[in-house]
Amino acid sequence: IHMPIQLPLYSYIVTRCNFFFSLQHNAKVAVLGASGGIGQPLSLLLKNSPLVSELSLYDIAHTPGVAADLSHIETRATVTGYMGADQLGAALKGCDVVVIPAGVPRKPGMTRDDLFNTNATIVATLADACARHCPQPYIAEVMKKHGVYNPSSVFGVTTLDIVRANAFVAELKGLDPARVNVPVVGGHAGKTIIPLISQCTPKVEFPTDQLSALTGRIQEAGTEVVKAKAGAGSATLSMAYAGARFTFSLLDAMNGKEGVVECAFVRSEETECKYFSTPLLLGKNGIEKNLGLGKLSAFEEKLVAEAMDELKGSIKKGEDFVANMK
């Protein structure tokens, strides 16, 4: 479920294609880019979930092997591999959720913006296929071209920023990270990543210098991994975990679970940006309610203001890219 192709910010997208389950916990999920560094561990996590009954794996190479390997795991989801453009339509047929981790990784010295043209082309092609082959397709700007855009069902997945914020706060305060929740709003690149530490549960406080350092670490956590991997890629395992977490939350909400909240980058009127990440109450039909920014500290208000120009520029770049697609 994806945003408006703002690929400097998102190399990972989930697209929900069908809102109806004949039975609860009976979801067919496709992973596009299933052979890659994110796709393989993500597919493993999905295979291990009781929420998933069918797993459809697609990539341009190696997918039959990945599917065969996963099919030997003793969980109920059936696994089918599809490879090459001529099998993409079959991979998408009848899917309830489509997860798109496809794209090339960042290397040392590269910004997310450097990856834009390559990854935007990959994701736009896959989004176009979703529009053609899924029962109810949704991926913002591409879907608008096909006349099937539904803003309640299109999400840019920013969950990795929340996962990182939770882990880093827990580390500093000696807390169980599973019980920490830090909303992260804005976008998914550098200073557009805005952790709302003042809204953390449980409540935590940091001196000004430590708060500034913590915020900076959350904003540049992706670069931290890129440097640590020394040219061998970017965040894959943590991204797979975050993608699976968002997918499971979405499936829970689709199955009728109440009170499911996740942050995601969506069409929004909460700020002057057309798209903006905020906490969302999820339901059977996508977004039940945008919970907005809530009460911000003065420090957080300043972060939001400073992020606006970069976020607007990234959104426009994405919109222009799709507008010029042939």
Tab-separated table of C-alpha atoms in Angstrom:
chain	number	residue	atom	x	y	z
A	1	ILE	CA	0.000	0.000	0.000
A	2	HIS	CA	1.852	2.936	-1.361
A	3	MET	CA	2.077	6.644	-1.549
A	4	PRO	CA	2.434	8.865	-4.607
A	5	ILE	CA	5.643	7.262	-5.955
A	6	GLN	CA	7.822	9.456	-3.737
A	7	LEU	CA	10.687	7.026	-4.199
A	8	PRO	CA	13.502	9.055	-2.669
A	9	LEU	CA	11.637	8.333	0.534
A	10	TYR	CA	10.327	4.853	-0.054
A	11	SER	CA	12.068	1.839	-1.495
A	12	TYR	CA	9.405	-0.342	0.069
A	13	ILE	CA	5.679	-0.266	-0.652
A	14	VAL	CA	2.667	-2.352	0.198
A	15	THR	CA	-0.409	-2.358	-2.030
A	16	ARG	CA	-3.713	-3.683	-0.918
A	17	CYS	CA	-5.834	-4.974	-3.762
A	18	ASN	CA	-8.921	-6.591	-2.330
A	19	PHE	CA	-10.927	-5.878	0.794
A	20	PHE	CA	-12.919	-9.103	1.050
A	21	PHE	CA	-11.943	-12.250	2.926
A	22	SER	CA	-14.237	-15.264	2.589
A	23	LEU	CA	-12.830	-16.459	5.907
A	24	GLN	CA	-10.857	-14.669	8.569
A	25	HIS	CA	-7.108	-15.319	8.533
A	26	ASN	CA	-7.374	-16.437	4.900
A	27	ALA	CA	-5.327	-13.805	3.067
A	28	LYS	CA	-3.515	-14.203	-0.216
A	29	VAL	CA	-0.389	-12.035	-0.112
A	30	ALA	CA	1.984	-11.297	-2.996
A	31	VAL	CA	5.587	-10.167	-2.562
A	32	LEU	CA	7.027	-8.394	-5.612
A	33	GLY	CA	10.793	-8.466	-5.366
A	34	ALA	CA	10.738	-11.684	-3.360
A	35	SER	CA	14.262	-12.824	-4.281
A	36	GLY	CA	16.014	-9.722	-2.956
A	37	GLY	CA	17.665	-8.797	0.305
A	38	ILE	CA	14.395	-7.553	1.809
A	39	GLY	CA	12.073	-9.831	-0.133
A	40	GLN	CA	13.470	-13.126	1.134
A	41	PRO	CA	13.334	-12.456	4.892
A	42	LEU	CA	9.997	-10.672	4.438
A	43	SER	CA	8.591	-13.710	2.650
A	44	LEU	CA	9.882	-15.912	5.472
A	45	LEU	CA	8.088	-13.792	8.076
A	46	LEU	CA	4.873	-13.853	6.049
A	47	LYS	CA	5.123	-17.643	5.592
A	48	ASN	CA	5.338	-17.976	9.378
A	49	SER	CA	2.124	-16.004	9.991
A	50	PRO	CA	-1.252	-17.654	10.645
A	51	LEU	CA	-2.860	-14.630	8.959
A	52	VAL	CA	-1.556	-15.727	5.550
A	53	SER	CA	-3.002	-18.698	3.669
A	54	GLU	CA	-1.399	-18.149	0.247
A	55	LEU	CA	1.951	-16.572	-0.574
A	56	SER	CA	2.607	-15.481	-4.161
A	57	LEU	CA	6.268	-14.646	-4.800
A	58	TYR	CA	7.414	-12.647	-7.844
A	59	ASP	CA	10.789	-11.405	-9.069
A	60	ILE	CA	12.781	-11.169	-12.281
A	61	ALA	CA	15.051	-14.066	-11.217
A	62	HIS	CA	15.458	-16.920	-8.707
A	63	THR	CA	11.861	-16.919	-7.447
A	64	PRO	CA	11.156	-20.619	-8.048
A	65	GLY	CA	14.064	-21.490	-5.755
A	66	VAL	CA	12.942	-19.114	-3.019
A	67	ALA	CA	9.402	-20.497	-3.264
A	68	ALA	CA	10.603	-24.108	-3.134
A	69	ASP	CA	12.725	-23.376	-0.072
A	70	LEU	CA	9.904	-21.631	1.797
A	71	SER	CA	7.388	-24.315	0.833
A	72	HIS	CA	9.242	-26.837	3.010
A	73	ILE	CA	8.427	-24.853	6.177
A	74	GLU	CA	5.749	-26.472	8.337
A	75	THR	CA	3.236	-23.614	8.295
A	76	ARG	CA	-0.052	-23.574	6.425
A	77	ALA	CA	0.551	-20.899	3.795
A	78	THR	CA	0.989	-22.379	0.335
A	79	VAL	CA	3.825	-20.813	-1.665
A	80	THR	CA	4.038	-20.286	-5.436
A	81	GLY	CA	6.907	-18.659	-7.301
A	82	TYR	CA	6.551	-16.533	-10.440
A	83	MET	CA	9.452	-15.229	-12.518
A	84	GLY	CA	9.652	-12.691	-15.317
A	85	ALA	CA	7.317	-10.036	-16.678
A	86	ASP	CA	5.093	-12.560	-18.460
A	87	GLN	CA	4.171	-14.151	-15.108
A	88	LEU	CA	3.520	-10.916	-13.183
A	89	GLY	CA	-0.208	-10.891	-13.898
A	90	ALA	CA	-0.589	-14.457	-12.642
A	91	ALA	CA	1.328	-13.566	-9.468
A	92	LEU	CA	-1.139	-10.764	-8.705
A	93	LYS	CA	-4.361	-12.586	-9.488
A	94	GLY	CA	-6.766	-12.633	-6.541
A	95	CYS	CA	-4.383	-11.027	-4.058
A	96	ASP	CA	-5.662	-9.322	-0.913
A	97	VAL	CA	-2.371	-7.568	-0.178
A	98	VAL	CA	0.634	-6.921	-2.401
A	99	VAL	CA	3.957	-6.043	-0.787
A	100	ILE	CA	6.609	-4.404	-2.974
A	101	PRO	CA	10.157	-4.477	-1.587
A	102	ALA	CA	11.630	-4.418	-5.121
A	103	GLY	CA	14.391	-1.962	-5.982
A	104	VAL	CA	18.147	-1.483	-5.787
A	105	PRO	CA	19.791	-0.815	-2.394
A	106	ARG	CA	21.658	2.269	-1.308
A	107	LYS	CA	25.463	2.145	-1.178
A	108	PRO	CA	27.916	4.287	0.818
A	109	GLY	CA	27.885	7.896	-0.376
A	110	MET	CA	24.494	7.580	-2.067
A	111	THR	CA	21.403	9.441	-0.966
A	112	ARG	CA	17.909	8.052	-1.379
A	113	ASP	CA	17.450	10.692	-4.056
A	114	ASP	CA	20.269	9.109	-6.076
A	115	LEU	CA	18.138	5.976	-6.378
A	116	PHE	CA	15.041	7.793	-7.543
A	117	ASN	CA	14.928	7.125	-11.281
A	118	THR	CA	15.870	3.454	-11.028
A	119	ASN	CA	13.574	2.557	-8.158
A	120	ALA	CA	10.736	4.793	-9.308
A	121	THR	CA	10.711	3.019	-12.665
A	122	ILE	CA	10.678	-0.416	-10.999
A	123	VAL	CA	7.872	0.462	-8.599
A	124	ALA	CA	5.820	2.327	-11.216
A	125	THR	CA	5.953	-0.729	-13.491
A	126	LEU	CA	4.771	-2.981	-10.670
A	127	ALA	CA	2.108	-0.470	-9.628
A	128	ASP	CA	0.835	-0.396	-13.185
A	129	ALA	CA	0.574	-4.192	-13.119
A	130	CYS	CA	-1.410	-4.001	-9.874
A	131	ALA	CA	-3.794	-1.553	-11.537
A	132	ARG	CA	-4.308	-3.972	-14.416
A	133	HIS	CA	-4.482	-7.303	-12.612
A	134	CYS	CA	-5.702	-6.809	-9.032
A	135	PRO	CA	-9.457	-6.766	-8.284
A	136	GLN	CA	-9.323	-3.368	-6.556
A	137	PRO	CA	-5.931	-1.824	-7.207
A	138	TYR	CA	-4.441	1.095	-5.281
A	139	ILE	CA	-1.130	2.925	-5.709
A	140	ALA	CA	-1.577	6.696	-5.586
A	141	GLU	CA	-0.346	8.575	-8.662
A	142	VAL	CA	-0.163	5.490	-10.886
A	143	MET	CA	-3.639	4.464	-9.787
A	144	LYS	CA	-4.979	7.950	-10.529
A	145	LYS	CA	-3.919	7.390	-14.131
A	146	HIS	CA	-6.095	4.292	-14.207
A	147	GLY	CA	-9.001	6.034	-12.447
A	148	VAL	CA	-8.952	3.634	-9.473
A	149	TYR	CA	-7.287	5.671	-6.710
A	150	ASN	CA	-8.707	5.337	-3.179
A	151	PRO	CA	-6.851	7.477	-0.607
A	152	SER	CA	-8.110	5.341	2.276
A	153	SER	CA	-6.237	2.350	0.939
A	154	VAL	CA	-2.881	3.760	-0.153
A	155	PHE	CA	-0.008	3.746	2.325
A	156	GLY	CA	3.677	4.592	2.166
A	157	VAL	CA	5.194	2.280	4.748
A	158	THR	CA	7.370	4.204	7.199
A	159	THR	CA	7.275	1.535	9.906
A	160	LEU	CA	11.057	1.068	9.925
A	161	ASP	CA	11.430	4.558	11.411
A	162	ILE	CA	9.041	3.668	14.234
A	163	VAL	CA	10.828	0.357	14.845
A	164	ARG	CA	14.180	2.143	15.053
A	165	ALA	CA	12.863	4.874	17.322
A	166	ASN	CA	11.376	2.282	19.676
A	167	ALA	CA	14.641	0.337	19.781
A	168	PHE	CA	16.839	3.384	20.364
A	169	VAL	CA	14.635	4.875	23.104
A	170	ALA	CA	14.401	1.505	24.845
A	171	GLU	CA	18.181	1.137	24.705
A	172	LEU	CA	18.760	4.539	26.304
A	173	LYS	CA	16.132	4.069	29.021
A	174	GLY	CA	16.617	0.371	29.758
A	175	LEU	CA	13.082	-0.497	28.659
A	176	ASP	CA	11.602	-3.497	26.874
A	177	PRO	CA	11.457	-2.279	23.236
A	178	ALA	CA	8.328	-4.347	22.636
A	179	ARG	CA	6.521	-2.070	25.100
A	180	VAL	CA	7.801	1.226	23.672
A	181	ASN	CA	5.856	3.161	21.043
A	182	VAL	CA	7.238	6.335	19.472
A	183	PRO	CA	5.100	7.915	16.726
A	184	VAL	CA	7.245	9.045	13.791
A	185	VAL	CA	5.686	11.531	11.388
A	186	GLY	CA	6.624	13.366	8.189
A	187	GLY	CA	8.448	11.395	5.517
A	188	HIS	CA	11.164	8.756	5.292
A	189	ALA	CA	14.423	10.523	4.467
A	190	GLY	CA	16.788	12.536	6.646
A	191	LYS	CA	15.206	15.537	8.282
A	192	THR	CA	11.713	14.619	7.031
A	193	ILE	CA	11.779	11.780	9.605
A	194	ILE	CA	10.290	13.373	12.741
A	195	PRO	CA	10.146	11.215	15.891
A	196	LEU	CA	7.612	12.530	18.404
A	197	ILE	CA	9.481	11.615	21.575
A	198	SER	CA	7.118	13.775	23.624
A	199	GLN	CA	4.295	11.368	22.699
A	200	CYS	CA	6.237	8.191	23.504
A	201	THR	CA	4.540	5.553	25.608
A	202	PRO	CA	5.645	4.989	28.255
A	203	LYS	CA	6.478	8.642	28.836
A	204	VAL	CA	10.205	9.397	28.626
A	205	GLU	CA	12.262	12.554	28.952
A	206	PHE	CA	15.732	13.440	27.703
A	207	PRO	CA	18.031	16.451	28.225
A	208	THR	CA	18.084	18.778	25.222
A	209	ASP	CA	21.462	17.621	23.908
A	210	GLN	CA	20.547	13.934	24.239
A	211	LEU	CA	17.153	14.516	22.586
A	212	SER	CA	18.856	16.228	19.655
A	213	ALA	CA	21.383	13.392	19.284
A	214	LEU	CA	18.665	10.748	19.529
A	215	THR	CA	16.568	12.499	16.879
A	216	GLY	CA	19.592	12.720	14.594
A	217	ARG	CA	20.350	9.035	15.034
A	218	ILE	CA	16.776	8.055	14.150
A	219	GLN	CA	16.884	10.300	11.083
A	220	GLU	CA	20.201	8.881	9.865
A	221	ALA	CA	19.747	5.271	10.979
A	222	GLY	CA	19.605	4.051	7.393
A	223	THR	CA	22.984	5.611	6.681
A	224	GLU	CA	24.320	3.975	9.870
A	225	VAL	CA	23.471	0.564	8.394
A	226	VAL	CA	24.799	1.423	4.926
A	227	LYS	CA	28.155	2.413	6.432
A	228	ALA	CA	28.301	-0.636	8.694
A	229	LYS	CA	27.668	-2.948	5.722
A	230	ALA	CA	30.585	-1.266	3.924
A	231	GLY	CA	29.210	-1.494	0.407
A	232	ALA	CA	27.335	-4.765	0.893
A	233	GLY	CA	23.914	-3.098	0.844
A	234	SER	CA	21.466	-1.212	3.030
A	235	ALA	CA	18.948	-2.195	5.715
A	236	THR	CA	17.292	-5.464	4.720
A	237	LEU	CA	16.497	-7.520	7.824
A	238	SER	CA	15.078	-4.634	9.850
A	239	MET	CA	13.149	-3.437	6.778
A	240	ALA	CA	11.703	-6.917	6.286
A	241	TYR	CA	10.635	-6.975	9.929
A	242	ALA	CA	9.041	-3.529	9.645
A	243	GLY	CA	7.267	-4.436	6.419
A	244	ALA	CA	5.896	-7.604	7.957
A	245	ARG	CA	4.750	-5.694	11.050
A	246	PHE	CA	2.768	-3.238	8.917
A	247	THR	CA	1.304	-6.042	6.799
A	248	PHE	CA	0.191	-7.977	9.878
A	249	SER	CA	-1.403	-4.853	11.356
A	250	LEU	CA	-3.263	-4.291	8.091
A	251	LEU	CA	-4.454	-7.897	7.978
A	252	ASP	CA	-5.577	-7.721	11.612
A	253	ALA	CA	-7.613	-4.594	10.841
A	254	MET	CA	-9.080	-6.172	7.701
A	255	ASN	CA	-10.125	-9.124	9.855
A	256	GLY	CA	-12.062	-6.804	12.177
A	257	LYS	CA	-9.600	-6.235	15.003
A	258	GLU	CA	-10.275	-2.849	16.602
A	259	GLY	CA	-7.790	-0.229	17.752
A	260	VAL	CA	-5.046	-1.048	15.220
A	261	VAL	CA	-2.842	2.028	14.789
A	262	GLU	CA	0.210	2.379	12.551
A	263	CYS	CA	1.999	5.416	11.161
A	264	ALA	CA	2.067	5.620	7.363
A	265	PHE	CA	2.614	8.167	4.611
A	266	VAL	CA	-0.785	8.951	3.109
A	267	ARG	CA	-2.832	11.571	1.298
A	268	SER	CA	-3.311	14.104	4.053
A	269	GLU	CA	-4.750	17.446	5.079
A	270	GLU	CA	-2.911	17.505	8.412
A	271	THR	CA	-0.187	19.844	7.111
A	272	GLU	CA	0.511	21.935	4.028
A	273	CYS	CA	1.970	18.812	2.335
A	274	LYS	CA	-0.366	16.743	0.152
A	275	TYR	CA	1.094	13.561	1.607
A	276	PHE	CA	2.341	13.204	5.166
A	277	SER	CA	2.963	10.378	7.614
A	278	THR	CA	0.888	10.394	10.818
A	279	PRO	CA	-0.643	7.749	13.098
A	280	LEU	CA	-3.644	6.111	11.417
A	281	LEU	CA	-6.475	4.060	12.850
A	282	LEU	CA	-6.826	1.106	10.462
A	283	GLY	CA	-10.033	-0.780	9.739
A	284	LYS	CA	-11.666	-3.192	7.308
A	285	ASN	CA	-11.612	-0.604	4.521
A	286	GLY	CA	-8.186	0.895	5.065
A	287	ILE	CA	-7.912	4.157	6.967
A	288	GLU	CA	-10.728	4.570	9.467
A	289	LYS	CA	-9.317	7.817	10.858
A	290	ASN	CA	-6.214	9.955	10.501
A	291	LEU	CA	-5.183	10.649	14.088
A	292	GLY	CA	-3.074	13.632	13.055
A	293	LEU	CA	-0.023	15.120	14.706
A	294	GLY	CA	-1.379	15.495	18.221
A	295	LYS	CA	0.239	17.932	20.623
A	296	LEU	CA	3.827	18.717	19.650
A	297	SER	CA	6.661	20.075	21.753
A	298	ALA	CA	8.384	23.273	20.593
A	299	PHE	CA	11.335	21.142	19.441
A	300	GLU	CA	9.020	18.940	17.347
A	301	GLU	CA	7.145	21.906	15.873
A	302	LYS	CA	10.490	23.215	14.627
A	303	LEU	CA	11.353	19.835	13.077
A	304	VAL	CA	8.022	19.755	11.213
A	305	ALA	CA	8.515	23.276	9.866
A	306	GLU	CA	12.058	22.489	8.717
A	307	ALA	CA	10.942	19.340	6.872
A	308	MET	CA	8.265	20.968	4.725
A	309	ASP	CA	10.299	22.230	1.770
A	310	GLU	CA	12.171	18.962	1.291
A	311	LEU	CA	8.999	16.927	1.602
A	312	LYS	CA	7.129	19.105	-0.898
A	313	GLY	CA	10.025	18.822	-3.341
A	314	SER	CA	10.107	15.035	-3.085
A	315	ILE	CA	6.352	14.775	-3.580
A	316	LYS	CA	6.467	17.004	-6.658
A	317	LYS	CA	9.329	14.959	-8.102
A	318	GLY	CA	7.258	11.810	-7.688
A	319	GLU	CA	4.155	13.374	-9.209
A	320	ASP	CA	6.143	14.716	-12.163
A	321	PHE	CA	7.718	11.317	-12.749
A	322	VAL	CA	4.338	9.591	-12.962
A	323	ALA	CA	2.841	12.375	-15.076
A	324	ASN	CA	5.602	11.854	-17.642
A	325	MET	CA	5.346	8.066	-17.677
A	326	LYS	CA	4.515	6.598	-21.080
